[in-house]
Coordinates of C-alpha atoms in Angstrom, one line a residue:
M192 CA -142.9 -18.0 -132.1
A193 CA -142.1 -20.5 -129.3
F194 CA -142.3 -19.5 -125.7
D195 CA -138.9 -18.9 -124.1
P196 CA -139.0 -19.8 -120.3
L197 CA -136.0 -17.6 -119.7
V198 CA -137.9 -14.4 -120.8
P199 CA -139.8 -13.9 -117.4
I200 CA -136.5 -14.4 -115.5
R201 CA -134.7 -11.8 -117.7
I202 CA -137.7 -9.3 -117.3
L203 CA -137.6 -9.7 -113.5
A204 CA -133.8 -9.2 -113.4
A205 CA -134.0 -6.1 -115.7
N206 CA -136.8 -4.6 -113.6
K207 CA -134.9 -5.2 -110.3
H208 CA -131.7 -3.6 -111.9
T209 CA -133.8 -0.6 -113.0
A210 CA -135.3 -0.2 -109.6
K211 CA -131.8 -0.1 -108.1
L212 CA -130.7 2.5 -110.7
F213 CA -133.8 4.6 -109.8
T214 CA -133.0 4.4 -106.1
Y215 CA -129.3 5.4 -106.6
T216 CA -130.2 8.2 -109.0
F217 CA -132.8 9.8 -106.9
T218 CA -130.7 9.4 -103.7
G219 CA -127.9 11.2 -105.6
L220 CA -130.4 14.0 -106.7
I221 CA -131.5 14.4 -103.1
G222 CA -127.8 14.6 -102.1
V223 CA -127.4 17.5 -104.5
F224 CA -130.2 19.4 -102.8
I225 CA -128.6 18.6 -99.4
L226 CA -125.2 20.0 -100.5
L227 CA -126.9 23.1 -102.0
H228 CA -128.7 23.7 -98.7
F229 CA -125.7 23.4 -96.5
G230 CA -123.6 25.3 -99.1
R231 CA -126.1 28.1 -99.0
M232 CA -126.0 28.2 -95.2
Y233 CA -122.2 28.4 -95.3
L234 CA -122.1 31.2 -97.9
H235 CA -124.7 33.2 -95.9
L236 CA -122.8 32.6 -92.6
Y237 CA -119.5 33.7 -94.0
H238 CA -120.8 36.2 -96.7
G239 CA -118.8 39.1 -95.4
N240 CA -115.5 37.1 -95.4
R241 CA -115.7 35.7 -98.9
G242 CA -112.6 35.9 -101.0
T243 CA -112.4 36.0 -104.8
L244 CA -113.0 32.2 -105.0
G245 CA -116.1 32.4 -102.8
K246 CA -117.6 35.2 -104.9
A247 CA -116.8 33.3 -108.1
I248 CA -118.7 30.2 -106.7
A249 CA -121.7 32.3 -105.6
A250 CA -122.0 34.2 -109.0
P251 CA -123.6 31.4 -111.1
F252 CA -126.0 30.6 -108.2
R253 CA -127.1 34.2 -108.3
V254 CA -127.7 34.1 -112.0
Y255 CA -129.7 30.9 -111.6
R256 CA -131.8 32.3 -108.8
K257 CA -132.4 35.6 -110.6
T258 CA -133.8 33.6 -113.5
F259 CA -135.6 30.7 -111.8
L260 CA -136.8 32.2 -108.5
R261 CA -139.7 33.9 -110.4
K262 CA -143.3 32.5 -110.2
I263 CA -144.3 30.4 -113.1
P264 CA -148.0 29.8 -113.9
K265 CA -149.2 26.5 -112.3
F266 CA -145.8 26.2 -110.6
T267 CA -144.3 27.6 -107.4
S268 CA -141.3 29.0 -109.3
G269 CA -139.1 28.4 -112.3
G270 CA -136.8 26.3 -110.1
H271 CA -139.7 24.0 -109.2
L272 CA -140.5 23.6 -112.9
V273 CA -136.9 22.6 -113.7
T274 CA -137.0 20.1 -110.8
I275 CA -140.3 18.5 -112.1
V276 CA -139.0 18.4 -115.7
I277 CA -135.9 16.6 -114.5
Y278 CA -138.0 14.2 -112.5
F279 CA -140.3 13.4 -115.4
G280 CA -137.3 13.0 -117.7
L281 CA -135.7 10.4 -115.4
N282 CA -138.9 8.5 -115.1
A283 CA -139.1 8.3 -118.9
V284 CA -135.5 7.1 -119.1
F285 CA -136.0 4.4 -116.5
Q286 CA -139.3 3.2 -118.0
F287 CA -137.5 2.4 -121.3
W288 CA -134.1 1.4 -119.8
D289 CA -132.9 -1.9 -121.1
M290 CA -136.4 -2.5 -122.7
K291 CA -136.8 -5.1 -125.4
F292 CA -140.2 -5.6 -127.1
T293 CA -139.7 -9.3 -127.9
G294 CA -141.5 -12.6 -127.3
L295 CA -145.1 -13.8 -127.7
F296 CA -146.4 -10.7 -125.9
P297 CA -143.9 -7.9 -126.4
Y298 CA -145.8 -5.4 -124.3
T299 CA -145.8 -7.5 -121.2
F300 CA -142.3 -6.2 -120.4
F301 CA -143.5 -2.6 -120.8
A302 CA -146.5 -3.2 -118.5
K303 CA -144.4 -4.9 -115.8
R304 CA -141.9 -2.1 -115.9
A305 CA -144.6 0.5 -115.5
G306 CA -145.7 -1.4 -112.3
W307 CA -142.2 -1.3 -111.0
M308 CA -142.0 2.4 -111.7
A309 CA -145.2 3.0 -109.7
I310 CA -143.7 1.2 -106.7
C311 CA -140.4 3.0 -106.9
N312 CA -142.2 6.4 -107.0
A313 CA -144.4 5.3 -104.1
A314 CA -141.4 5.2 -101.8
L315 CA -140.5 8.8 -102.9
A316 CA -144.1 9.9 -102.4
F317 CA -144.2 8.8 -98.8
L318 CA -140.9 10.4 -98.1
L319 CA -142.2 13.7 -99.4
A320 CA -145.6 13.3 -97.6
M321 CA -144.3 12.8 -94.0
K322 CA -144.8 15.7 -91.6
N323 CA -141.5 14.6 -89.9
T324 CA -139.6 13.8 -93.0
P325 CA -135.8 13.9 -92.6
L326 CA -135.7 15.8 -95.9
S327 CA -136.9 18.9 -94.0
F328 CA -133.7 19.2 -91.9
L329 CA -131.4 17.9 -94.7
T330 CA -132.7 20.2 -97.5
G331 CA -134.2 23.1 -95.7
Y332 CA -137.7 22.5 -97.2
S333 CA -140.4 21.8 -94.7
H334 CA -143.2 19.3 -95.2
E335 CA -145.7 21.9 -96.6
R336 CA -143.2 23.0 -99.3
L337 CA -142.3 19.4 -100.2
N338 CA -146.0 18.7 -100.5
V339 CA -146.0 20.4 -103.9
L340 CA -143.5 17.8 -105.2
H341 CA -145.5 15.1 -103.4
R342 CA -148.6 15.9 -105.5
W343 CA -146.6 15.6 -108.8
V344 CA -145.1 12.3 -107.6
G345 CA -148.7 11.1 -106.8
R346 CA -149.9 11.9 -110.3
T347 CA -146.9 10.0 -111.7
I348 CA -147.8 6.9 -109.6
W349 CA -151.3 7.1 -111.0
F350 CA -150.0 7.4 -114.5
W351 CA -147.6 4.4 -114.3
S352 CA -150.3 2.4 -112.5
S353 CA -152.8 3.2 -115.3
I354 CA -150.2 2.2 -118.0
H355 CA -149.6 -1.1 -116.0
V356 CA -153.2 -2.0 -115.6
L357 CA -154.5 -1.0 -119.0
T358 CA -151.6 -2.6 -120.9
F359 CA -151.7 -5.8 -119.0
S360 CA -155.5 -6.0 -119.4
I361 CA -155.4 -5.4 -123.1
T362 CA -152.5 -7.9 -123.6
L363 CA -154.3 -10.6 -121.7
S364 CA -157.5 -10.0 -123.6
I365 CA -155.6 -10.2 -127.0
G366 CA -153.8 -13.3 -125.9
G367 CA -157.1 -15.0 -124.9
E368 CA -156.1 -15.3 -121.2
T369 CA -158.9 -13.2 -119.7
S370 CA -159.3 -15.9 -117.0
K371 CA -156.1 -14.6 -115.4
I372 CA -157.8 -11.2 -114.8
R373 CA -160.2 -13.0 -112.4
E374 CA -157.3 -14.6 -110.3
K375 CA -157.0 -13.3 -106.8
P376 CA -153.6 -11.5 -107.2
Q377 CA -155.0 -9.6 -110.2
I378 CA -158.2 -8.7 -108.3
Y379 CA -156.1 -7.3 -105.5
G380 CA -154.2 -5.2 -108.0
Y381 CA -157.5 -3.8 -109.5
I382 CA -158.6 -2.9 -105.9
A383 CA -155.4 -1.0 -105.3
Y384 CA -155.7 0.7 -108.6
S385 CA -159.3 1.7 -107.8
A386 CA -158.0 3.2 -104.5
F387 CA -155.4 5.2 -106.5
N388 CA -158.1 6.6 -108.7
I389 CA -160.2 7.8 -105.8
I390 CA -157.1 9.5 -104.3
I391 CA -156.5 11.3 -107.6
I392 CA -160.1 12.4 -108.0
T393 CA -160.5 13.7 -104.5
S394 CA -157.1 15.5 -104.8
L395 CA -158.3 17.7 -107.6
D396 CA -158.0 21.4 -106.7
Y397 CA -161.7 22.0 -106.9
L398 CA -162.5 19.3 -104.3
R399 CA -159.5 19.7 -102.1
K400 CA -159.9 23.4 -101.6
R401 CA -163.7 23.3 -101.1
H402 CA -163.9 20.1 -99.1
Y403 CA -160.5 19.6 -97.5
E404 CA -161.8 17.5 -94.6
F405 CA -163.4 15.0 -97.0
F406 CA -160.2 15.0 -99.2
Y407 CA -158.0 14.3 -96.2
M408 CA -160.2 11.5 -94.9
M409 CA -160.3 9.8 -98.3
H410 CA -156.6 10.3 -98.8
V411 CA -155.7 8.4 -95.6
C412 CA -158.3 5.6 -96.1
M413 CA -157.5 5.0 -99.7
F414 CA -153.8 5.1 -98.9
A415 CA -154.2 2.2 -96.4
I416 CA -156.3 0.2 -98.9
A417 CA -153.8 0.8 -101.8
V418 CA -150.8 -0.2 -99.7
S419 CA -152.5 -3.3 -98.3
F420 CA -153.7 -4.7 -101.6
L421 CA -150.5 -3.8 -103.5
G422 CA -148.7 -6.0 -100.9
L423 CA -151.2 -8.8 -101.7
H424 CA -151.0 -8.2 -105.5
K425 CA -147.4 -9.5 -105.7
P426 CA -146.3 -10.6 -102.2
P427 CA -142.9 -12.0 -103.2
K428 CA -142.0 -8.8 -105.1
F429 CA -143.8 -5.9 -103.4
G430 CA -145.0 -7.3 -100.1
K431 CA -141.8 -6.3 -98.2
A432 CA -141.7 -2.9 -99.9
M433 CA -145.2 -2.1 -98.9
I434 CA -144.5 -3.2 -95.3
V435 CA -141.5 -0.8 -95.2
I436 CA -143.5 2.0 -96.7
G437 CA -146.5 1.4 -94.4
S438 CA -144.1 1.2 -91.4
I439 CA -142.5 4.6 -92.3
W440 CA -146.0 6.2 -92.5
C441 CA -147.1 4.6 -89.3
G442 CA -143.9 5.7 -87.6
D443 CA -144.5 9.3 -88.6
R444 CA -148.1 9.1 -87.3
L445 CA -147.0 7.6 -84.1
L446 CA -144.4 10.3 -83.5
R447 CA -147.0 13.0 -84.2
T448 CA -149.4 11.3 -81.8
V449 CA -146.9 10.9 -79.0
R450 CA -145.7 14.5 -79.3
G451 CA -149.3 15.7 -79.5
I452 CA -150.2 13.8 -76.3
Y453 CA -147.1 15.3 -74.5
Y454 CA -147.9 18.9 -75.5
S455 CA -151.6 18.5 -74.9
H456 CA -151.5 16.9 -71.5
G457 CA -153.2 19.3 -69.1
N458 CA -153.6 21.9 -71.9
S459 CA -156.6 23.9 -72.9
V460 CA -157.3 26.8 -75.2
T461 CA -159.2 30.1 -74.7
V462 CA -161.1 31.1 -77.9
I463 CA -161.4 34.9 -78.3
P464 CA -163.5 36.4 -81.1
L465 CA -161.8 39.2 -83.1
P466 CA -163.3 41.6 -85.6
G467 CA -163.0 40.8 -89.3
L468 CA -163.8 37.0 -89.1
A469 CA -160.8 36.2 -86.9
T470 CA -160.3 34.2 -83.8
K471 CA -157.5 34.3 -81.3
L472 CA -156.5 31.0 -79.7
V473 CA -154.5 31.3 -76.4
F474 CA -153.1 28.0 -75.0
K475 CA -152.8 27.5 -71.3
R476 CA -149.5 25.5 -71.3
P477 CA -146.3 27.4 -72.4
M478 CA -144.2 25.9 -75.1
N479 CA -141.0 27.0 -76.8
F480 CA -141.5 27.2 -80.6
T481 CA -139.4 28.8 -83.3
P482 CA -140.9 32.1 -84.4
G483 CA -142.7 31.8 -87.7
S484 CA -143.2 28.0 -87.4
H485 CA -146.6 26.4 -87.4
A486 CA -148.4 23.7 -85.4
F487 CA -151.5 21.5 -86.0
V488 CA -154.4 22.3 -83.7
R489 CA -157.3 20.0 -82.8
I490 CA -160.3 21.2 -80.8
P491 CA -162.8 18.3 -80.3
A492 CA -165.6 20.7 -79.4
I493 CA -165.4 22.1 -82.9
R494 CA -164.4 19.0 -84.9
K495 CA -163.6 15.8 -83.0
F496 CA -161.0 14.2 -85.3
Q497 CA -159.7 17.1 -87.4
S498 CA -156.4 18.9 -86.9
H499 CA -155.5 22.0 -88.9
P500 CA -152.2 23.9 -89.3
F501 CA -151.8 27.5 -88.1
T502 CA -148.8 29.8 -87.7
I503 CA -147.7 30.4 -84.1
T504 CA -148.0 34.1 -83.2
S505 CA -146.0 34.0 -80.0
S506 CA -144.0 31.7 -77.8
P507 CA -143.6 30.5 -75.0
N508 CA -147.2 31.7 -74.4
V509 CA -148.6 30.0 -77.4
E510 CA -151.1 32.0 -79.4
F511 CA -152.7 31.8 -82.9
V512 CA -154.7 34.2 -84.9
V513 CA -157.0 32.2 -87.2
R514 CA -159.0 33.9 -90.1
A515 CA -162.3 32.2 -90.8
Q516 CA -162.5 30.6 -94.2
K517 CA -164.8 27.6 -94.3
G518 CA -165.3 24.3 -92.5
F519 CA -163.3 24.2 -89.2
T520 CA -162.1 27.8 -89.1
F521 CA -165.6 29.2 -89.8
D522 CA -167.2 26.9 -87.2
L523 CA -164.5 28.0 -84.7
H524 CA -165.1 31.7 -85.3
T525 CA -168.9 31.2 -85.0
Y526 CA -168.4 29.3 -81.7
A527 CA -166.1 32.0 -80.4
I528 CA -168.6 34.8 -81.3
N529 CA -171.4 33.0 -79.5
H530 CA -169.2 31.8 -76.6
P531 CA -166.5 34.5 -76.1
N532 CA -163.5 33.6 -74.0
A533 CA -164.7 30.0 -73.7
V534 CA -162.0 27.5 -72.5
L535 CA -161.9 24.3 -74.4
K536 CA -159.9 21.1 -74.4
A537 CA -157.4 21.2 -77.2
F538 CA -154.6 19.2 -78.7
I539 CA -151.5 20.7 -80.4
D540 CA -148.8 19.0 -82.5
G541 CA -145.7 20.8 -83.6
P542 CA -143.7 22.8 -84.3
Y543 CA -143.2 22.3 -88.0
G544 CA -141.5 24.4 -90.6
T545 CA -137.9 25.2 -91.6
V546 CA -137.9 28.9 -90.9
P547 CA -134.5 30.5 -91.4
D548 CA -132.9 32.2 -88.4
F549 CA -133.6 35.8 -89.3
K550 CA -131.6 37.1 -86.3
R551 CA -128.4 36.0 -88.1
M552 CA -129.1 38.4 -91.1
N553 CA -128.1 42.0 -91.3
N554 CA -131.3 43.4 -92.9
V555 CA -134.7 41.8 -92.8
V556 CA -137.7 42.6 -95.0
L557 CA -141.1 41.0 -94.0
F558 CA -144.4 41.0 -96.0
A559 CA -147.7 39.6 -94.8
G560 CA -151.2 39.6 -96.2
G561 CA -154.2 39.4 -93.8
S562 CA -153.8 36.6 -91.2
G563 CA -150.3 36.0 -92.5
G564 CA -149.4 38.8 -90.0
A565 CA -149.0 35.9 -87.5
F566 CA -145.8 35.0 -89.3
L567 CA -144.6 38.6 -89.7
F568 CA -145.2 39.7 -86.1
A569 CA -143.7 36.5 -84.6
I570 CA -140.4 37.2 -86.4
A571 CA -140.4 41.0 -86.0
M572 CA -141.1 40.7 -82.2
D573 CA -138.4 38.1 -81.8
I574 CA -135.8 40.4 -83.4
A575 CA -137.1 43.5 -81.6
R576 CA -136.7 41.7 -78.2
N577 CA -133.2 40.6 -79.1
V578 CA -131.7 43.9 -80.2
G579 CA -128.0 43.8 -79.4
R580 CA -128.0 40.1 -79.2
C581 CA -128.4 39.5 -82.9
S582 CA -126.9 40.6 -86.2
V583 CA -129.9 42.5 -87.5
I584 CA -129.4 46.3 -88.0
G585 CA -132.8 47.0 -89.6
V586 CA -136.2 45.5 -90.2
E587 CA -138.7 46.7 -92.8
A588 CA -142.1 45.1 -92.0
V589 CA -145.1 45.5 -94.2
W590 CA -148.6 44.2 -93.3
V591 CA -151.4 44.4 -95.9
I592 CA -155.0 44.2 -94.7
K593 CA -158.4 45.0 -96.3
D594 CA -160.1 46.5 -93.3
R595 CA -158.9 48.7 -90.4
R596 CA -160.7 46.4 -88.0
H597 CA -158.0 43.9 -88.6
L598 CA -155.5 46.1 -86.7
T599 CA -157.1 44.7 -83.6
W600 CA -155.7 41.3 -84.3
F601 CA -152.2 42.4 -83.3
E602 CA -152.7 45.7 -81.4
D603 CA -150.2 44.9 -78.6
E604 CA -147.6 43.8 -81.1
L605 CA -148.0 47.0 -83.2
E606 CA -147.6 49.2 -80.1
E607 CA -144.4 47.3 -79.0
L608 CA -142.9 47.5 -82.5
K609 CA -143.5 51.2 -82.7
K610 CA -141.0 51.6 -79.9
S611 CA -138.3 49.4 -81.5
P612 CA -135.3 51.4 -82.7
I613 CA -134.6 49.0 -85.6
V614 CA -138.2 48.0 -86.8
N615 CA -140.0 50.2 -89.4
M616 CA -143.6 48.9 -89.3
S617 CA -146.0 49.8 -92.2
V618 CA -149.6 48.9 -92.5
Y619 CA -151.4 49.1 -95.9
V620 CA -155.3 49.0 -96.0
T621 CA -156.6 48.0 -99.5
H622 CA -160.3 48.6 -98.5
N623 CA -161.3 45.8 -100.9
T624 CA -160.5 42.1 -101.3
D625 CA -157.1 42.4 -102.8
P626 CA -155.5 39.0 -103.9
I627 CA -152.3 39.7 -101.9
V628 CA -154.5 39.9 -98.7
T629 CA -156.9 37.0 -99.2
N630 CA -158.0 34.4 -101.7
L631 CA -161.7 35.1 -101.0
S632 CA -163.8 37.1 -103.4
V633 CA -165.6 40.2 -102.2
E634 CA -168.9 38.4 -102.3
A635 CA -167.6 35.3 -100.4
D636 CA -166.0 37.5 -97.7
A637 CA -169.2 39.5 -97.2
A638 CA -171.4 36.4 -97.2
R639 CA -169.3 34.7 -94.4
E640 CA -169.4 37.8 -92.2
E641 CA -173.2 38.0 -92.7
N642 CA -173.5 34.3 -91.7
V643 CA -171.6 35.0 -88.5
R644 CA -173.9 37.9 -87.7
R645 CA -177.0 35.8 -88.3
S646 CA -175.7 33.1 -86.0
I647 CA -175.6 35.5 -83.1
Y648 CA -179.3 36.2 -83.3
V649 CA -180.1 32.5 -83.9
E650 CA -178.2 31.6 -80.7
N651 CA -179.8 34.6 -78.8
D652 CA -183.3 34.5 -80.4
E653 CA -185.9 36.6 -78.5
P654 CA -189.4 35.2 -77.9
Q655 CA -192.6 36.8 -79.1
L656 CA -194.0 39.7 -76.9
P657 CA -196.2 38.2 -74.2
D658 CA -198.9 39.8 -72.0
L659 CA -197.2 42.3 -69.7
N660 CA -199.8 41.9 -67.0
D661 CA -198.5 38.4 -66.3
D662 CA -195.5 38.3 -63.9
I663 CA -194.1 35.1 -65.5
A664 CA -194.6 36.6 -69.0
F665 CA -192.7 39.7 -67.8
K666 CA -189.8 37.6 -66.8
V667 CA -189.8 35.9 -70.1
L668 CA -189.8 39.2 -71.9
E669 CA -187.0 40.4 -69.6
S670 CA -185.0 37.3 -70.5
G671 CA -185.6 37.9 -74.2
L672 CA -184.4 41.5 -73.9
V673 CA -181.3 40.4 -72.1
R674 CA -180.5 37.9 -74.9
Q675 CA -181.1 40.6 -77.5
S676 CA -178.7 42.9 -75.6
A677 CA -176.1 40.1 -75.5
A678 CA -176.5 39.6 -79.2
Q679 CA -176.0 43.3 -79.8
K680 CA -172.8 43.2 -77.7
L681 CA -171.5 40.3 -79.6
E682 CA -172.2 42.0 -82.9
A683 CA -170.3 45.0 -81.6
T684 CA -167.3 42.7 -81.3
I685 CA -167.4 42.1 -85.0
D686 CA -167.4 45.9 -85.7
K687 CA -164.8 46.8 -83.0
M688 CA -162.1 49.2 -84.2
P689 CA -158.5 49.5 -82.7
R690 CA -158.4 51.2 -79.3
I691 CA -155.5 53.4 -80.4
P692 CA -155.4 55.2 -83.7
Y693 CA -152.7 53.8 -86.0
R694 CA -151.3 55.5 -89.1
T695 CA -151.9 53.4 -92.2
H696 CA -151.4 53.7 -96.0
N697 CA -154.1 53.2 -98.6
G698 CA -153.8 50.7 -101.4
R699 CA -151.2 48.1 -102.2
P700 CA -147.5 48.5 -101.4
D701 CA -144.8 48.5 -104.0
I702 CA -143.0 45.4 -102.8
S703 CA -140.2 45.5 -105.4
A704 CA -139.4 49.2 -104.5
I705 CA -139.3 48.4 -100.8
I706 CA -136.9 45.5 -101.3
G707 CA -134.9 47.5 -103.8
S708 CA -134.5 50.4 -101.2
V709 CA -133.2 48.0 -98.5
V710 CA -130.8 46.2 -101.0
N711 CA -129.4 49.5 -102.3
S712 CA -128.8 50.8 -98.8
S713 CA -127.0 47.6 -97.8
E714 CA -123.3 47.0 -98.1
Q715 CA -122.0 44.3 -100.4
R716 CA -120.9 42.2 -97.5
N717 CA -124.4 42.3 -95.9
T718 CA -127.1 39.6 -96.0
V719 CA -130.7 40.6 -96.7
A720 CA -133.5 38.2 -95.8
V721 CA -137.0 38.5 -97.2
G722 CA -139.9 36.7 -95.6
A723 CA -143.4 36.6 -97.0
C724 CA -146.6 35.0 -95.7
G725 CA -150.0 35.1 -97.4
P726 CA -152.0 34.1 -100.5
S727 CA -150.4 32.9 -103.7
E728 CA -150.6 36.4 -105.3
L729 CA -148.4 37.8 -102.5
M730 CA -145.9 34.9 -103.1
R731 CA -145.8 35.7 -106.8
V732 CA -145.1 39.4 -106.2
A733 CA -142.5 38.7 -103.5
R734 CA -140.7 36.1 -105.7
N735 CA -140.5 38.3 -108.7
A736 CA -139.5 41.4 -106.6
V737 CA -136.6 39.4 -105.0
A738 CA -135.5 38.1 -108.4
D739 CA -135.5 41.7 -109.8
N740 CA -133.1 42.8 -107.0
I741 CA -130.5 40.0 -107.1
T742 CA -127.3 41.3 -108.6
L743 CA -123.8 39.8 -109.0
T744 CA -122.1 42.5 -106.9
G745 CA -124.8 43.4 -104.4
P746 CA -125.6 41.9 -101.0
S747 CA -126.7 38.3 -100.6
I748 CA -130.5 38.0 -100.7
T749 CA -132.4 35.0 -99.3
L750 CA -136.2 34.4 -99.6
H751 CA -138.5 32.4 -97.4
C752 CA -142.2 32.0 -98.4
E753 CA -145.1 30.7 -96.3
Q754 CA -148.2 30.3 -98.5
F755 CA -151.8 30.0 -97.3
G756 CA -153.6 26.7 -97.8
W757 CA -150.8 24.1 -97.8
G758 CA -153.1 21.3 -96.8

C-alpha cells in the first residue's frame, strides 16, 4: 500500500477536533454540577416556601440521593461511582471518535489519539488538584473532596500514556523504524512517561498512607519533570498547553505562598501537650476563619519544608487539636511533651474547605470521631454563640472517643455547650479502638503512646548514682533527680483526666436512630443539616444513615462530610 501524505494531516485535524469536543463536553459536565450546586442552595434557602412545582422538582433529586448517597466499597458514594463511570465512558468514546484504522501503520492513529487523550485529561487533573481551584466555589466541593476525582483522572492519564508509548514503540519496531525511538523528541517523551510511572507508583495507598511526605515530594518533583519534557516532546502541539498548565499550577502555589506569608508575618504558635497523643496549637495572631474549615500548618522546628492540613477549632483566636499519627504529627506531639508550652515560629495557609453555613438550617446534627471533634465543636460553638441571630432551633452533637482522657481536648467547649439552650451534647466512649473513632489498630495506638512515654525518659535521662561524699557528685545526683521528677510530671500529662466529671455513654452511638429522631421531630418545611468528621468508617455510617432517613414528604436533609487523611 502506497504512503498517502495527507494521512498525517487528517490524523492531526481529527485529533484537534476530538480535543475540542472533549473540552466542550467536560465544560458542559462541570456546568451541570454548578447548576446542581446553586439549585440545591436555592431549594434549601426557600425550602419552606416551595410550591407544588418546587416539590415536584425536588422529588427526583431526593430519590437519587436516597439511592446514591450511600457508601460504595472503594468509592466515596454511589454518586461518585456514577460520576467516574460517566467519565470513563466519555474517555472511551473520544478515544475511538472518528477513528479509522487505515494506511501502512493503522495503529499509529490509535497511538496518537491516546497521547492527545492524556494531554486533555492532564488539564482536568490540574484543575482538580489545585488548592485554590475555582471549582470549589462553583460546585461546592472543596479541594480535598475533588482530590478523589483527581486520583482517578491521574490513573487515566497514566493509562492513555501507556497505550500511547507502548503502541507507538511496537508499531515503530514492526515497521523497522527503531531509529526514531532514539530521536530527541521521543527520548523526551520516554522521560515524561517515566515520571508518570513514578507518580503512579508512589501514589499507591500503601506508600501514600505510610510515607506521605515522601509521596508528596515525589509528586511535585515528577510533575515538574513530566510537564517540562512533555512540552519538549511535541513543542508545536503540546508546548503551549504545558506552559498554560504549568502556569496555572505555579499561580496556585504563588497565591498560597503570598497568603501564607501574610498570615504568618509576626506569627508564632504555642504547642501544648494533651493526654491521649494529642497536641493543641495556639497561634499568636488572630484570624477570621469559617467554622469547620481547615488550614495548612508548617512548623520549621518540627519539619522545615512540610505543611499539613488540620481543622480549625476556633476563630479569631486560631487553635488546632492535632492527634499524633506518624511522621510530622507524631514528632510534633513528642516535641510538645518534652517542651510543654514552647513557642515556635509557624506558618499558616488557609482557610480551605466549602463548609455549608449551618446557621441557616433549622436543625443540625453533628457527629465526630476522635480528633474530628475539632470540626464538631467549631460549628456547635459558633451556633451556640449566635442563638437568636440564626435559624437553628436545635443541635444534636455526638462526639465518639475511645478514652475518657480525650475529654481534656475540648474541656472548655464542653462546659460552654452544657449551658446552651439549643445544643444537646453527647459523648460516647468506646474503650477500644473503634473504626469510627480512629483508623489505628489497638496495637499501633498503644505502641505510639509507649514511644512517647519512652521519649520523656530519653530526654530526661538520669545519670548513674555517684559517691555522695563528693559535693560535685551530690549536685549531679540532685540534677538527675530533678530531671527524673520532670519526666514524671510530663508523663502525668499523658495520663491527665478531665478536671470536671462529665457524663458519658459507653459504646458506639446509633447514628441512624439519632438522625431519624431529629428528622421525625422536624416539620416538613424545615431543613436538617448533618455534619460528620472522622475516619472512613464514620463517613460510611453517616452516609448510609442519612440515605435511610431521606423521604419524599419529610424535611430537606443535607449532608457534609470531612474525612481524615485527605492528603
